Short mmCIF file of C-alpha atoms in Angstrom, two decimals:
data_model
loop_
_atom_site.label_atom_id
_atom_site.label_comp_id
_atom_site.label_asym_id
_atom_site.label_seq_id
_atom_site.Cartn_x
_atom_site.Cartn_y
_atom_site.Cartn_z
CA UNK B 16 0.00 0.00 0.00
CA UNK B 17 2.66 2.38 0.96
CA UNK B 18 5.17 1.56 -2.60
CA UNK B 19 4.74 5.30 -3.73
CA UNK B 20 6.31 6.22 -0.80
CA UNK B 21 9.06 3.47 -0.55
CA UNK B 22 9.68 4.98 -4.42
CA UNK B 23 9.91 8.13 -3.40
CA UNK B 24 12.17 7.62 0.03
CA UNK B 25 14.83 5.88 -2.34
CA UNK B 26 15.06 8.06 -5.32
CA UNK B 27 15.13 11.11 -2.83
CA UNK B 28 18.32 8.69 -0.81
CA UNK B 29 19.77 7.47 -4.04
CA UNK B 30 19.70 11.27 -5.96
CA UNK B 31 21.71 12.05 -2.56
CA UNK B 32 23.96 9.36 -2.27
CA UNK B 33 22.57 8.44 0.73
CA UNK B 34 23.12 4.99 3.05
CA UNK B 35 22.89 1.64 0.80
CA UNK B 36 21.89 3.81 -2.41
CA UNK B 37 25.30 4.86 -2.41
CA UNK B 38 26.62 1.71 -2.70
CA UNK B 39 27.30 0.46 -6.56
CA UNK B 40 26.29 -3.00 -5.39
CA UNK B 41 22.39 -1.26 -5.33
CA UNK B 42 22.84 0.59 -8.66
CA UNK B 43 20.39 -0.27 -11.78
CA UNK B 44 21.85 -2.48 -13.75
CA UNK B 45 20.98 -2.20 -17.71
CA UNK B 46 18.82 -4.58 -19.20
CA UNK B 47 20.87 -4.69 -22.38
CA UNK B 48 24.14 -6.52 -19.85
CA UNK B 49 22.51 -9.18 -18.07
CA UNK B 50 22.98 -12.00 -18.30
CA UNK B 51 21.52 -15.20 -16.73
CA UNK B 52 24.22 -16.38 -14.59
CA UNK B 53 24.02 -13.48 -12.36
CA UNK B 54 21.05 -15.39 -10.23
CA UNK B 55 20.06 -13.09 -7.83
CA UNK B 56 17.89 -10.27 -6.40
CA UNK B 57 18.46 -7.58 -9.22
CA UNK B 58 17.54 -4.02 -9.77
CA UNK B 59 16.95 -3.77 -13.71
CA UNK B 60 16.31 -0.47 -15.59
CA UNK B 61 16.10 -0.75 -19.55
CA UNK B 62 13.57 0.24 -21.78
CA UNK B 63 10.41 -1.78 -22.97
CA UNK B 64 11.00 -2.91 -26.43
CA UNK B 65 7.87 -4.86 -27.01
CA UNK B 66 5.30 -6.10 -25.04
CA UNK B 67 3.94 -9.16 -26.15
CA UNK B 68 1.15 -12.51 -24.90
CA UNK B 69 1.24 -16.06 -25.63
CA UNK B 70 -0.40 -18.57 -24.09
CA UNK B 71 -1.72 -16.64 -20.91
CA UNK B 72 1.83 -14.79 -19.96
CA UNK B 73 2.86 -11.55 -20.46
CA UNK B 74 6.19 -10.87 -21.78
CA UNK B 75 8.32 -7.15 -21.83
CA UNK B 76 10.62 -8.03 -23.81
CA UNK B 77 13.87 -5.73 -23.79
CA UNK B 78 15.48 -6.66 -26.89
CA UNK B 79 15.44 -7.42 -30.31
CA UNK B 80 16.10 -11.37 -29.50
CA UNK B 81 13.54 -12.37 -26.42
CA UNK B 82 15.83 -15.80 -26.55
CA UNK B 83 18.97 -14.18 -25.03
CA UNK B 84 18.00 -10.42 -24.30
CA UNK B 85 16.57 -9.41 -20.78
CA UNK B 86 12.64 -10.34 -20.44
CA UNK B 87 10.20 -9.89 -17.69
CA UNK B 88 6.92 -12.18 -17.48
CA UNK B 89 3.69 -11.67 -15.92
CA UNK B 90 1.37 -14.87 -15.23
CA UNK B 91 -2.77 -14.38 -15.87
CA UNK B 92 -2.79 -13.40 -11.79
CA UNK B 93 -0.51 -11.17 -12.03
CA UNK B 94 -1.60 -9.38 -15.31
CA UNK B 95 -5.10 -9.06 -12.99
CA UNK B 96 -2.92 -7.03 -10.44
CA UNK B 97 -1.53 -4.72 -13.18
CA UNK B 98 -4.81 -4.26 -14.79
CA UNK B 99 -6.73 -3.90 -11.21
CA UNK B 100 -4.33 -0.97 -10.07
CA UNK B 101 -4.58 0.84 -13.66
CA UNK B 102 -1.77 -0.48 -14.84
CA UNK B 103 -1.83 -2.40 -18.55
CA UNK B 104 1.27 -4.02 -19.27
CA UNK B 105 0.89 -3.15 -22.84
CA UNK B 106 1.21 0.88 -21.81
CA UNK B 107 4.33 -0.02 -21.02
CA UNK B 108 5.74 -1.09 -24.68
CA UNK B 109 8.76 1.59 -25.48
CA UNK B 110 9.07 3.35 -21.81
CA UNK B 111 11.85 3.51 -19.59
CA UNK B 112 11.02 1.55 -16.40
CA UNK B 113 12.86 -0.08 -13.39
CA UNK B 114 12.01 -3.72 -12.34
CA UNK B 115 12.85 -5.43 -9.31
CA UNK B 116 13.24 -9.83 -8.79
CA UNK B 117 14.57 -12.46 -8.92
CA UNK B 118 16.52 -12.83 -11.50
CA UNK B 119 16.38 -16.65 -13.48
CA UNK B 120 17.68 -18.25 -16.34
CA UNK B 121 14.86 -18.82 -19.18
CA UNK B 122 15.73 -18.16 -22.21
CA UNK B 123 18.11 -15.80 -20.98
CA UNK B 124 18.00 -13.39 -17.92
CA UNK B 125 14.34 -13.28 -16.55
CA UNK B 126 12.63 -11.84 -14.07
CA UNK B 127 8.64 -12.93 -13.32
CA UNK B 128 6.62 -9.64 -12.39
CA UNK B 129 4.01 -10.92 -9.35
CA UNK B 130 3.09 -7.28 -8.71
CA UNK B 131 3.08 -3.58 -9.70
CA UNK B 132 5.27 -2.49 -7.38
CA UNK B 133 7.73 -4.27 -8.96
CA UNK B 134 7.70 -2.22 -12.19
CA UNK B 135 8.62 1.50 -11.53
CA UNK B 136 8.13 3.88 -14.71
CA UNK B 137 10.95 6.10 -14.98
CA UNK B 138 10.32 8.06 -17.69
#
């Protein structure tokens, strides 16, 4: 309920340089260099290159090649979540946004969206 506010509190602390925010450790890292071996909790900032559904997921895709570029899925639930806070995944095609996961290896580096919060629009 409070995410706005968590969003807020960090970009103030990170534009500041400011306790873990300063650390590169907690920096973005692009879409366009990751890669799936770096399994972990990952802050991911690239822009949308196509959004696209197949058999009940969601994909962003962030590249030209969704078999080795940087995608994040959304299951039917989670697709509900977007759509019930007034957020269609398909608005976000070509923006600049910030996702945070798990990263996993599926046909490349992957991270599967469970809620809103975990998509920030940057620009």
């Amino acid at each position: 309920d409070r995410a706005a506010e968590m969003l807020a509190a960090e970009a103030e602390a990170r534009a500041a340089g400011r306790g873990l925010w300063a650390e590169p450790a907690y920096r973005p890292s692009r879409a366009e260099g990751m890669r799936a071996r770096d399994a972990a909790y990952h802050l991911v900032e690239g822009r949308v290159v196509k959004v696209a559904e197949t058999r009940g997921k969601t994909y962003l895709n962030f590249g030209a090649d969704w078999r080795t570029d940087f995608t994040v899925t959304l299951d039917a639930a989670a697709r509900r979540l977007f759509l019930a806070a007034g957020r269609d995944p398909a608005g976000l095609e070509g923006r600049l946004v910030r996702v945070r996961g798990w990263l996993e290896s599926w046909n490349g580096p992957l991270i599967e969206a469970s809620h809103p919060e975990q998509i920030e629009v940057v620009e």
